[in-house]
Amino acid sequence: MTDLAEFPAPRRAVAGFPAVRRIRSAFSGLAPSIVIGSLLLLFWVACALFGNLFVPYDPYAEDFLAMLTPPDAAHWFGTDQLGRDVLSRIVVGSRDILLVAPLATLAGVTAGSIIGLVLGYFDGLTDAIGARLLDTLMAFPFIVLVTMTLVAIGPSNLTVILVIGIAYAPLVARTVRAAVREQKERDYVSAARLGGEGALAIMFLEILPNIRETILIELVTRLGYAFFSIATLSFLGLGIQPPSADWGLAVADGYGFLTGGKWWVVVFNSAAIVSLVMATNLIAQGIGAFENSDA
């Protein structure tokens, strides 16, 4: 009789498709909030990149015979005051906000991180003057500062990116400055100084890698604020400009119809804004929890 030990044990089949297994392995070990937030954010990124391919209607096509039609089988999210399909406009409208907000956030976090590194590393007059300037800039209410600047120079996507980036830089700089001041007392910084490394090398090669989680949390958190700020500026007519299908513009256009019971334009566009902000907050919360568990 043939010994069964001569045959190798059958390999256990892994349930699911290969793509599903790869996605599962990529998210394994991550906090549930990071997974949920990332999937929600990726959904809107997919809408921004490929929305034109699967929207049910032309988002810019006007139909004056179907103005302010409530949600039904033909128009799941109803139509707006010009008869345009709200669902199609929400899908395509994610494009501008997902372009402007990340660029503005990246500009603000990059500038703020550099300022925070310099102020946190150097003591004395440099830190004293820099800290007072940061306090002065942060004394102005954010929305007032941004609104006044955009009114003065005129709204456009580029100016919104620059203005929000400049407004976020002091907030990020203060957080990074505190992290750098804590790190520069560590032994590895003293060893780098004794080894003859210069200030720039210590700041960017030694300290910066050790505060990357702090900067990453700032990046994700400020991104959520940027989504909300840009939607607010668009609602005020100072952010993303027509003929964009931007969500803030849609809320502004549909706001006046709420008293007549035409709620769907405002509600569905507002829900899209909230979902983006919630996604970034969930990711930031998960990263913060991960950082605290490693501390």
PDB file of C-alpha atoms in Angstrom:
ATOM      1  CA  MET A   1       0.000   0.000   0.000  1.00  0.00           C
ATOM      2  CA  THR A   2       1.263   3.442  -0.850  1.00  0.00           C
ATOM      3  CA  ASP A   3       2.199   5.513   2.155  1.00  0.00           C
ATOM      4  CA  LEU A   4       0.100   8.662   2.273  1.00  0.00           C
ATOM      5  CA  ALA A   5       3.073  10.504   3.749  1.00  0.00           C
ATOM      6  CA  GLU A   6       4.734  10.331   0.329  1.00  0.00           C
ATOM      7  CA  PHE A   7       2.185  12.784  -1.066  1.00  0.00           C
ATOM      8  CA  PRO A   8       2.405  16.441  -0.079  1.00  0.00           C
ATOM      9  CA  ALA A   9      -0.433  17.875   1.938  1.00  0.00           C
ATOM     10  CA  PRO A  10      -2.950  19.699  -0.229  1.00  0.00           C
ATOM     11  CA  ARG A  11      -2.551  23.467  -0.244  1.00  0.00           C
ATOM     12  CA  ARG A  12      -5.410  25.174   1.483  1.00  0.00           C
ATOM     13  CA  ALA A  13      -7.348  27.412  -0.897  1.00  0.00           C
ATOM     14  CA  VAL A  14      -7.602  31.036   0.094  1.00  0.00           C
ATOM     15  CA  ALA A  15     -11.113  32.334  -0.208  1.00  0.00           C
ATOM     16  CA  GLY A  16     -11.804  35.231  -2.533  1.00  0.00           C
ATOM     17  CA  PHE A  17     -10.437  36.552  -5.774  1.00  0.00           C
ATOM     18  CA  PRO A  18      -6.762  37.504  -6.080  1.00  0.00           C
ATOM     19  CA  ALA A  19      -7.611  41.210  -6.288  1.00  0.00           C
ATOM     20  CA  VAL A  20      -9.687  40.937  -3.107  1.00  0.00           C
ATOM     21  CA  ARG A  21      -6.842  39.139  -1.327  1.00  0.00           C
ATOM     22  CA  ARG A  22      -4.368  41.851  -2.361  1.00  0.00           C
ATOM     23  CA  ILE A  23      -6.673  44.587  -1.091  1.00  0.00           C
ATOM     24  CA  ARG A  24      -7.223  42.683   2.146  1.00  0.00           C
ATOM     25  CA  SER A  25      -3.484  42.250   2.707  1.00  0.00           C
ATOM     26  CA  ALA A  26      -2.846  45.920   1.924  1.00  0.00           C
ATOM     27  CA  PHE A  27      -5.283  47.036   4.623  1.00  0.00           C
ATOM     28  CA  SER A  28      -4.413  44.341   7.173  1.00  0.00           C
ATOM     29  CA  GLY A  29      -3.040  45.753  10.397  1.00  0.00           C
ATOM     30  CA  LEU A  30      -4.497  49.215   9.806  1.00  0.00           C
ATOM     31  CA  ALA A  31      -6.969  50.853  12.153  1.00  0.00           C
ATOM     32  CA  PRO A  32     -10.603  50.475  11.017  1.00  0.00           C
ATOM     33  CA  SER A  33     -10.953  54.257  10.836  1.00  0.00           C
ATOM     34  CA  ILE A  34      -8.055  54.449   8.350  1.00  0.00           C
ATOM     35  CA  VAL A  35      -9.606  51.731   6.192  1.00  0.00           C
ATOM     36  CA  ILE A  36     -13.054  53.330   6.155  1.00  0.00           C
ATOM     37  CA  GLY A  37     -11.694  56.818   5.566  1.00  0.00           C
ATOM     38  CA  SER A  38      -9.340  55.652   2.814  1.00  0.00           C
ATOM     39  CA  LEU A  39     -12.068  53.751   0.973  1.00  0.00           C
ATOM     40  CA  LEU A  40     -14.378  56.755   1.152  1.00  0.00           C
ATOM     41  CA  LEU A  41     -11.649  59.074  -0.090  1.00  0.00           C
ATOM     42  CA  LEU A  42     -10.701  56.665  -2.879  1.00  0.00           C
ATOM     43  CA  PHE A  43     -14.342  56.563  -3.974  1.00  0.00           C
ATOM     44  CA  TRP A  44     -14.359  60.320  -4.525  1.00  0.00           C
ATOM     45  CA  VAL A  45     -10.970  60.205  -6.223  1.00  0.00           C
ATOM     46  CA  ALA A  46     -12.387  57.637  -8.641  1.00  0.00           C
ATOM     47  CA  CYS A  47     -15.380  59.896  -9.252  1.00  0.00           C
ATOM     48  CA  ALA A  48     -13.066  62.826  -9.965  1.00  0.00           C
ATOM     49  CA  LEU A  49     -10.915  60.835 -12.391  1.00  0.00           C
ATOM     50  CA  PHE A  50     -13.515  58.709 -14.168  1.00  0.00           C
ATOM     51  CA  GLY A  51     -16.869  60.322 -13.342  1.00  0.00           C
ATOM     52  CA  ASN A  52     -17.557  61.398 -16.908  1.00  0.00           C
ATOM     53  CA  LEU A  53     -17.498  57.760 -17.973  1.00  0.00           C
ATOM     54  CA  PHE A  54     -20.421  56.551 -15.856  1.00  0.00           C
ATOM     55  CA  VAL A  55     -22.633  59.524 -14.951  1.00  0.00           C
ATOM     56  CA  PRO A  56     -26.214  58.946 -16.157  1.00  0.00           C
ATOM     57  CA  TYR A  57     -26.584  62.420 -17.717  1.00  0.00           C
ATOM     58  CA  ASP A  58     -24.493  65.266 -19.046  1.00  0.00           C
ATOM     59  CA  PRO A  59     -23.864  67.300 -15.854  1.00  0.00           C
ATOM     60  CA  TYR A  60     -24.002  70.581 -17.785  1.00  0.00           C
ATOM     61  CA  ALA A  61     -27.034  69.834 -19.989  1.00  0.00           C
ATOM     62  CA  GLU A  62     -29.971  72.085 -19.100  1.00  0.00           C
ATOM     63  CA  ASP A  63     -33.558  70.844 -19.321  1.00  0.00           C
ATOM     64  CA  PHE A  64     -36.060  73.597 -18.578  1.00  0.00           C
ATOM     65  CA  LEU A  65     -38.925  71.092 -18.681  1.00  0.00           C
ATOM     66  CA  ALA A  66     -37.472  69.207 -15.709  1.00  0.00           C
ATOM     67  CA  MET A  67     -36.443  72.055 -13.412  1.00  0.00           C
ATOM     68  CA  LEU A  68     -36.299  71.159  -9.697  1.00  0.00           C
ATOM     69  CA  THR A  69     -37.692  67.673 -10.227  1.00  0.00           C
ATOM     70  CA  PRO A  70     -37.634  65.727  -6.926  1.00  0.00           C
ATOM     71  CA  PRO A  71     -35.701  62.452  -6.692  1.00  0.00           C
ATOM     72  CA  ASP A  72     -37.318  59.707  -8.751  1.00  0.00           C
ATOM     73  CA  ALA A  73     -36.397  56.694 -10.866  1.00  0.00           C
ATOM     74  CA  ALA A  74     -35.075  58.876 -13.702  1.00  0.00           C
ATOM     75  CA  HIS A  75     -33.117  61.292 -11.524  1.00  0.00           C
ATOM     76  CA  TRP A  76     -32.068  59.585  -8.306  1.00  0.00           C
ATOM     77  CA  PHE A  77     -30.963  62.845  -6.653  1.00  0.00           C
ATOM     78  CA  GLY A  78     -33.451  65.065  -8.506  1.00  0.00           C
ATOM     79  CA  THR A  79     -32.618  68.030 -10.734  1.00  0.00           C
ATOM     80  CA  ASP A  80     -31.522  71.591  -9.967  1.00  0.00           C
ATOM     81  CA  GLN A  81     -33.036  74.950 -10.924  1.00  0.00           C
ATOM     82  CA  LEU A  82     -31.819  74.553 -14.523  1.00  0.00           C
ATOM     83  CA  GLY A  83     -33.001  70.959 -14.920  1.00  0.00           C
ATOM     84  CA  ARG A  84     -29.504  69.470 -14.582  1.00  0.00           C
ATOM     85  CA  ASP A  85     -29.141  66.045 -12.990  1.00  0.00           C
ATOM     86  CA  VAL A  86     -27.903  66.507  -9.417  1.00  0.00           C
ATOM     87  CA  LEU A  87     -26.270  63.066  -9.150  1.00  0.00           C
ATOM     88  CA  SER A  88     -24.226  63.623 -12.305  1.00  0.00           C
ATOM     89  CA  ARG A  89     -23.143  67.059 -11.102  1.00  0.00           C
ATOM     90  CA  ILE A  90     -22.101  65.737  -7.695  1.00  0.00           C
ATOM     91  CA  VAL A  91     -19.958  63.015  -9.262  1.00  0.00           C
ATOM     92  CA  VAL A  92     -18.254  65.389 -11.697  1.00  0.00           C
ATOM     93  CA  GLY A  93     -18.173  68.226  -9.153  1.00  0.00           C
ATOM     94  CA  SER A  94     -15.708  66.279  -7.020  1.00  0.00           C
ATOM     95  CA  ARG A  95     -12.993  67.059  -9.575  1.00  0.00           C
ATOM     96  CA  ASP A  96     -12.289  70.696  -8.725  1.00  0.00           C
ATOM     97  CA  ILE A  97     -12.385  70.362  -4.954  1.00  0.00           C
ATOM     98  CA  LEU A  98     -10.125  67.290  -5.085  1.00  0.00           C
ATOM     99  CA  LEU A  99      -7.636  69.272  -7.152  1.00  0.00           C
ATOM    100  CA  VAL A 100      -7.665  72.573  -5.271  1.00  0.00           C
ATOM    101  CA  ALA A 101      -7.826  71.283  -1.677  1.00  0.00           C
ATOM    102  CA  PRO A 102      -4.831  68.880  -1.815  1.00  0.00           C
ATOM    103  CA  LEU A 103      -2.650  71.469  -3.577  1.00  0.00           C
ATOM    104  CA  ALA A 104      -3.566  74.152  -1.042  1.00  0.00           C
ATOM    105  CA  THR A 105      -2.944  71.745   1.837  1.00  0.00           C
ATOM    106  CA  LEU A 106       0.394  70.604   0.418  1.00  0.00           C
ATOM    107  CA  ALA A 107       1.516  74.211   0.000  1.00  0.00           C
ATOM    108  CA  GLY A 108       0.530  75.122   3.550  1.00  0.00           C
ATOM    109  CA  VAL A 109       2.004  72.022   5.185  1.00  0.00           C
ATOM    110  CA  THR A 110       5.274  72.289   3.240  1.00  0.00           C
ATOM    111  CA  ALA A 111       5.760  75.958   4.114  1.00  0.00           C
ATOM    112  CA  GLY A 112       4.641  75.437   7.704  1.00  0.00           C
ATOM    113  CA  SER A 113       6.938  72.441   8.192  1.00  0.00           C
ATOM    114  CA  ILE A 114       9.989  74.362   6.982  1.00  0.00           C
ATOM    115  CA  ILE A 115       9.145  77.356   9.181  1.00  0.00           C
ATOM    116  CA  GLY A 116       8.496  75.083  12.167  1.00  0.00           C
ATOM    117  CA  LEU A 117      11.793  73.253  11.673  1.00  0.00           C
ATOM    118  CA  VAL A 118      13.764  76.492  11.632  1.00  0.00           C
ATOM    119  CA  LEU A 119      11.987  78.078  14.593  1.00  0.00           C
ATOM    120  CA  GLY A 120      12.057  74.891  16.637  1.00  0.00           C
ATOM    121  CA  TYR A 121      15.735  74.217  16.071  1.00  0.00           C
ATOM    122  CA  PHE A 122      17.152  77.715  16.612  1.00  0.00           C
ATOM    123  CA  ASP A 123      16.699  79.341  19.998  1.00  0.00           C
ATOM    124  CA  GLY A 124      17.016  82.972  20.905  1.00  0.00           C
ATOM    125  CA  LEU A 125      16.034  85.898  18.727  1.00  0.00           C
ATOM    126  CA  THR A 126      15.047  83.819  15.683  1.00  0.00           C
ATOM    127  CA  ASP A 127      12.550  81.757  17.635  1.00  0.00           C
ATOM    128  CA  ALA A 128      11.238  84.736  19.608  1.00  0.00           C
ATOM    129  CA  ILE A 129      10.543  86.875  16.536  1.00  0.00           C
ATOM    130  CA  GLY A 130       9.157  83.948  14.537  1.00  0.00           C
ATOM    131  CA  ALA A 131       6.860  82.830  17.337  1.00  0.00           C
ATOM    132  CA  ARG A 132       5.438  86.358  17.722  1.00  0.00           C
ATOM    133  CA  LEU A 133       4.791  86.571  13.986  1.00  0.00           C
ATOM    134  CA  LEU A 134       2.981  83.237  14.059  1.00  0.00           C
ATOM    135  CA  ASP A 135       0.842  84.400  16.983  1.00  0.00           C
ATOM    136  CA  THR A 136      -0.010  87.595  15.101  1.00  0.00           C
ATOM    137  CA  LEU A 137      -1.082  85.736  11.966  1.00  0.00           C
ATOM    138  CA  MET A 138      -3.141  83.222  13.932  1.00  0.00           C
ATOM    139  CA  ALA A 139      -4.921  86.040  15.781  1.00  0.00           C
ATOM    140  CA  PHE A 140      -6.917  86.789  12.618  1.00  0.00           C
ATOM    141  CA  PRO A 141      -9.992  84.572  12.120  1.00  0.00           C
ATOM    142  CA  PHE A 142      -9.250  82.195   9.270  1.00  0.00           C
ATOM    143  CA  ILE A 143     -12.352  82.833   7.184  1.00  0.00           C
ATOM    144  CA  VAL A 144     -12.031  86.623   7.597  1.00  0.00           C
ATOM    145  CA  LEU A 145      -8.374  86.591   6.527  1.00  0.00           C
ATOM    146  CA  VAL A 146      -9.029  84.400   3.485  1.00  0.00           C
ATOM    147  CA  THR A 147     -12.162  86.289   2.463  1.00  0.00           C
ATOM    148  CA  MET A 148     -10.500  89.702   2.656  1.00  0.00           C
ATOM    149  CA  THR A 149      -7.530  88.480   0.626  1.00  0.00           C
ATOM    150  CA  LEU A 150      -9.672  86.914  -2.093  1.00  0.00           C
ATOM    151  CA  VAL A 151     -11.858  90.013  -2.327  1.00  0.00           C
ATOM    152  CA  ALA A 152      -8.719  92.114  -2.781  1.00  0.00           C
ATOM    153  CA  ILE A 153      -6.981  89.988  -5.449  1.00  0.00           C
ATOM    154  CA  GLY A 154      -9.953  88.242  -7.056  1.00  0.00           C
ATOM    155  CA  PRO A 155     -11.089  84.609  -6.850  1.00  0.00           C
ATOM    156  CA  SER A 156      -9.600  81.838  -8.983  1.00  0.00           C
ATOM    157  CA  ASN A 157      -8.381  78.304  -8.355  1.00  0.00           C
ATOM    158  CA  LEU A 158      -4.758  79.471  -8.162  1.00  0.00           C
ATOM    159  CA  THR A 159      -5.468  82.283  -5.711  1.00  0.00           C
ATOM    160  CA  VAL A 160      -7.554  79.959  -3.534  1.00  0.00           C
ATOM    161  CA  ILE A 161      -4.641  77.498  -3.406  1.00  0.00           C
ATOM    162  CA  LEU A 162      -2.144  80.201  -2.480  1.00  0.00           C
ATOM    163  CA  VAL A 163      -4.356  81.973   0.063  1.00  0.00           C
ATOM    164  CA  ILE A 164      -5.394  78.805   1.908  1.00  0.00           C
ATOM    165  CA  GLY A 165      -1.800  77.547   1.833  1.00  0.00           C
ATOM    166  CA  ILE A 166      -0.544  80.799   3.363  1.00  0.00           C
ATOM    167  CA  ALA A 167      -3.319  80.761   5.977  1.00  0.00           C
ATOM    168  CA  TYR A 168      -2.512  77.162   7.001  1.00  0.00           C
ATOM    169  CA  ALA A 169       1.267  77.637   7.186  1.00  0.00           C
ATOM    170  CA  PRO A 170       1.332  79.330  10.649  1.00  0.00           C
ATOM    171  CA  LEU A 171      -0.948  76.650  12.130  1.00  0.00           C
ATOM    172  CA  VAL A 172       1.275  73.855  10.858  1.00  0.00           C
ATOM    173  CA  ALA A 173       4.441  75.732  11.844  1.00  0.00           C
ATOM    174  CA  ARG A 174       3.317  75.992  15.459  1.00  0.00           C
ATOM    175  CA  THR A 175       2.713  72.235  15.701  1.00  0.00           C
ATOM    176  CA  VAL A 176       5.978  71.328  13.951  1.00  0.00           C
ATOM    177  CA  ARG A 177       7.928  73.843  16.077  1.00  0.00           C
ATOM    178  CA  ALA A 178       6.725  72.144  19.271  1.00  0.00           C
ATOM    179  CA  ALA A 179       7.648  68.701  17.920  1.00  0.00           C
ATOM    180  CA  VAL A 180      11.120  69.873  16.871  1.00  0.00           C
ATOM    181  CA  ARG A 181      11.810  71.471  20.256  1.00  0.00           C
ATOM    182  CA  GLU A 182      11.059  68.135  21.881  1.00  0.00           C
ATOM    183  CA  GLN A 183      13.163  66.137  19.441  1.00  0.00           C
ATOM    184  CA  LYS A 184      16.258  68.343  19.504  1.00  0.00           C
ATOM    185  CA  GLU A 185      16.904  67.375  23.119  1.00  0.00           C
ATOM    186  CA  ARG A 186      17.224  63.708  22.171  1.00  0.00           C
ATOM    187  CA  ASP A 187      20.564  61.883  22.199  1.00  0.00           C
ATOM    188  CA  TYR A 188      20.636  61.290  18.439  1.00  0.00           C
ATOM    189  CA  VAL A 189      20.658  65.053  17.816  1.00  0.00           C
ATOM    190  CA  SER A 190      23.530  65.541  20.265  1.00  0.00           C
ATOM    191  CA  ALA A 191      25.417  62.727  18.545  1.00  0.00           C
ATOM    192  CA  ALA A 192      24.872  64.357  15.161  1.00  0.00           C
ATOM    193  CA  ARG A 193      26.233  67.642  16.455  1.00  0.00           C
ATOM    194  CA  LEU A 194      29.294  65.929  17.890  1.00  0.00           C
ATOM    195  CA  GLY A 195      29.748  64.212  14.545  1.00  0.00           C
ATOM    196  CA  GLY A 196      30.085  67.587  12.854  1.00  0.00           C
ATOM    197  CA  GLU A 197      26.753  67.692  11.020  1.00  0.00           C
ATOM    198  CA  GLY A 198      25.462  71.145  10.149  1.00  0.00           C
ATOM    199  CA  ALA A 199      22.162  72.641  11.208  1.00  0.00           C
ATOM    200  CA  LEU A 200      20.432  71.946   7.875  1.00  0.00           C
ATOM    201  CA  ALA A 201      21.544  68.316   7.885  1.00  0.00           C
ATOM    202  CA  ILE A 202      20.349  67.820  11.447  1.00  0.00           C
ATOM    203  CA  MET A 203      16.984  69.479  10.757  1.00  0.00           C
ATOM    204  CA  PHE A 204      16.150  67.710   7.498  1.00  0.00           C
ATOM    205  CA  LEU A 205      18.041  64.407   7.796  1.00  0.00           C
ATOM    206  CA  GLU A 206      17.826  63.692  11.516  1.00  0.00           C
ATOM    207  CA  ILE A 207      14.846  65.485  13.062  1.00  0.00           C
ATOM    208  CA  LEU A 208      12.442  65.580  10.105  1.00  0.00           C
ATOM    209  CA  PRO A 209      12.183  61.760   9.709  1.00  0.00           C
ATOM    210  CA  ASN A 210      11.357  61.494  13.420  1.00  0.00           C
ATOM    211  CA  ILE A 211       8.418  63.912  13.244  1.00  0.00           C
ATOM    212  CA  ARG A 212       6.939  62.561  10.015  1.00  0.00           C
ATOM    213  CA  GLU A 213       3.883  61.168  11.811  1.00  0.00           C
ATOM    214  CA  THR A 214       3.152  64.600  13.277  1.00  0.00           C
ATOM    215  CA  ILE A 215       3.444  66.207   9.836  1.00  0.00           C
ATOM    216  CA  LEU A 216       1.324  63.461   8.276  1.00  0.00           C
ATOM    217  CA  ILE A 217      -1.450  64.033  10.823  1.00  0.00           C
ATOM    218  CA  GLU A 218      -1.277  67.761  10.122  1.00  0.00           C
ATOM    219  CA  LEU A 219      -1.467  67.077   6.388  1.00  0.00           C
ATOM    220  CA  VAL A 220      -4.548  64.878   6.624  1.00  0.00           C
ATOM    221  CA  THR A 221      -6.275  67.105   9.191  1.00  0.00           C
ATOM    222  CA  ARG A 222      -5.644  70.288   7.196  1.00  0.00           C
ATOM    223  CA  LEU A 223      -6.887  68.523   4.087  1.00  0.00           C
ATOM    224  CA  GLY A 224     -10.244  68.009   5.782  1.00  0.00           C
ATOM    225  CA  TYR A 225     -10.331  71.657   6.781  1.00  0.00           C
ATOM    226  CA  ALA A 226      -9.403  72.627   3.213  1.00  0.00           C
ATOM    227  CA  PHE A 227     -12.353  70.687   1.794  1.00  0.00           C
ATOM    228  CA  PHE A 228     -14.720  72.529   4.111  1.00  0.00           C
ATOM    229  CA  SER A 229     -13.030  75.921   3.613  1.00  0.00           C
ATOM    230  CA  ILE A 230     -13.130  75.695  -0.182  1.00  0.00           C
ATOM    231  CA  ALA A 231     -16.791  74.684  -0.110  1.00  0.00           C
ATOM    232  CA  THR A 232     -17.512  77.644   2.175  1.00  0.00           C
ATOM    233  CA  LEU A 233     -15.635  80.060  -0.090  1.00  0.00           C
ATOM    234  CA  SER A 234     -17.486  78.699  -3.131  1.00  0.00           C
ATOM    235  CA  PHE A 235     -20.775  79.192  -1.288  1.00  0.00           C
ATOM    236  CA  LEU A 236     -19.764  82.838  -0.733  1.00  0.00           C
ATOM    237  CA  GLY A 237     -18.779  83.231  -4.391  1.00  0.00           C
ATOM    238  CA  LEU A 238     -15.047  83.542  -3.605  1.00  0.00           C
ATOM    239  CA  GLY A 239     -13.845  80.001  -4.243  1.00  0.00           C
ATOM    240  CA  ILE A 240     -14.197  77.758  -7.283  1.00  0.00           C
ATOM    241  CA  GLN A 241     -16.038  79.688  -9.977  1.00  0.00           C
ATOM    242  CA  PRO A 242     -18.817  78.762 -12.454  1.00  0.00           C
ATOM    243  CA  PRO A 243     -19.397  76.892 -14.699  1.00  0.00           C
ATOM    244  CA  SER A 244     -17.888  74.308 -12.374  1.00  0.00           C
ATOM    245  CA  ALA A 245     -20.236  71.735 -10.831  1.00  0.00           C
ATOM    246  CA  ASP A 246     -18.561  72.436  -7.471  1.00  0.00           C
ATOM    247  CA  TRP A 247     -20.574  71.348  -4.436  1.00  0.00           C
ATOM    248  CA  GLY A 248     -20.289  74.678  -2.625  1.00  0.00           C
ATOM    249  CA  LEU A 249     -21.609  76.517  -5.661  1.00  0.00           C
ATOM    250  CA  ALA A 250     -24.495  74.046  -5.906  1.00  0.00           C
ATOM    251  CA  VAL A 251     -25.422  74.607  -2.253  1.00  0.00           C
ATOM    252  CA  ALA A 252     -25.379  78.371  -2.823  1.00  0.00           C
ATOM    253  CA  ASP A 253     -27.581  78.035  -5.920  1.00  0.00           C
ATOM    254  CA  GLY A 254     -30.081  75.730  -4.220  1.00  0.00           C
ATOM    255  CA  TYR A 255     -30.174  77.440  -0.834  1.00  0.00           C
ATOM    256  CA  GLY A 256     -32.941  79.832  -1.810  1.00  0.00           C
ATOM    257  CA  PHE A 257     -35.279  76.985  -2.758  1.00  0.00           C
ATOM    258  CA  LEU A 258     -35.260  75.349   0.695  1.00  0.00           C
ATOM    259  CA  THR A 259     -38.220  77.414   1.870  1.00  0.00           C
ATOM    260  CA  GLY A 260     -40.252  75.988  -1.016  1.00  0.00           C
ATOM    261  CA  GLY A 261     -39.498  72.411  -0.001  1.00  0.00           C
ATOM    262  CA  LYS A 262     -36.875  71.884  -2.718  1.00  0.00           C
ATOM    263  CA  TRP A 263     -34.317  70.309  -0.388  1.00  0.00           C
ATOM    264  CA  TRP A 264     -32.453  67.774  -2.538  1.00  0.00           C
ATOM    265  CA  VAL A 265     -29.882  70.050  -4.201  1.00  0.00           C
ATOM    266  CA  VAL A 266     -28.629  71.388  -0.872  1.00  0.00           C
ATOM    267  CA  VAL A 267     -28.877  68.130   1.076  1.00  0.00           C
ATOM    268  CA  PHE A 268     -27.080  65.843  -1.381  1.00  0.00           C
ATOM    269  CA  ASN A 269     -24.291  68.315  -2.159  1.00  0.00           C
ATOM    270  CA  SER A 270     -23.825  69.047   1.549  1.00  0.00           C
ATOM    271  CA  ALA A 271     -23.659  65.304   2.236  1.00  0.00           C
ATOM    272  CA  ALA A 272     -20.862  64.994  -0.328  1.00  0.00           C
ATOM    273  CA  ILE A 273     -18.883  67.738   1.437  1.00  0.00           C
ATOM    274  CA  VAL A 274     -19.448  66.118   4.826  1.00  0.00           C
ATOM    275  CA  SER A 275     -18.332  62.713   3.525  1.00  0.00           C
ATOM    276  CA  LEU A 276     -15.003  64.121   2.310  1.00  0.00           C
ATOM    277  CA  VAL A 277     -14.343  65.909   5.595  1.00  0.00           C
ATOM    278  CA  MET A 278     -15.346  62.808   7.545  1.00  0.00           C
ATOM    279  CA  ALA A 279     -13.021  60.611   5.449  1.00  0.00           C
ATOM    280  CA  THR A 280      -9.981  62.752   6.208  1.00  0.00           C
ATOM    281  CA  ASN A 281     -10.899  62.987   9.899  1.00  0.00           C
ATOM    282  CA  LEU A 282     -11.159  59.203  10.133  1.00  0.00           C
ATOM    283  CA  ILE A 283      -7.746  58.780   8.528  1.00  0.00           C
ATOM    284  CA  ALA A 284      -6.171  61.388  10.839  1.00  0.00           C
ATOM    285  CA  GLN A 285      -7.794  59.736  13.856  1.00  0.00           C
ATOM    286  CA  GLY A 286      -6.398  56.346  12.862  1.00  0.00           C
ATOM    287  CA  ILE A 287      -2.888  57.706  12.297  1.00  0.00           C
ATOM    288  CA  GLY A 288      -2.986  59.482  15.648  1.00  0.00           C
ATOM    289  CA  ALA A 289      -4.046  56.309  17.424  1.00  0.00           C
ATOM    290  CA  PHE A 290      -1.263  54.368  15.693  1.00  0.00           C
ATOM    291  CA  GLU A 291       1.323  56.984  16.725  1.00  0.00           C
ATOM    292  CA  ASN A 292       0.139  56.932  20.344  1.00  0.00           C
ATOM    293  CA  SER A 293       0.326  53.131  20.468  1.00  0.00           C
ATOM    294  CA  ASP A 294       3.967  53.269  19.344  1.00  0.00           C
ATOM    295  CA  ALA A 295       4.891  55.936  21.898  1.00  0.00           C
TER     296      ALA A 295
END
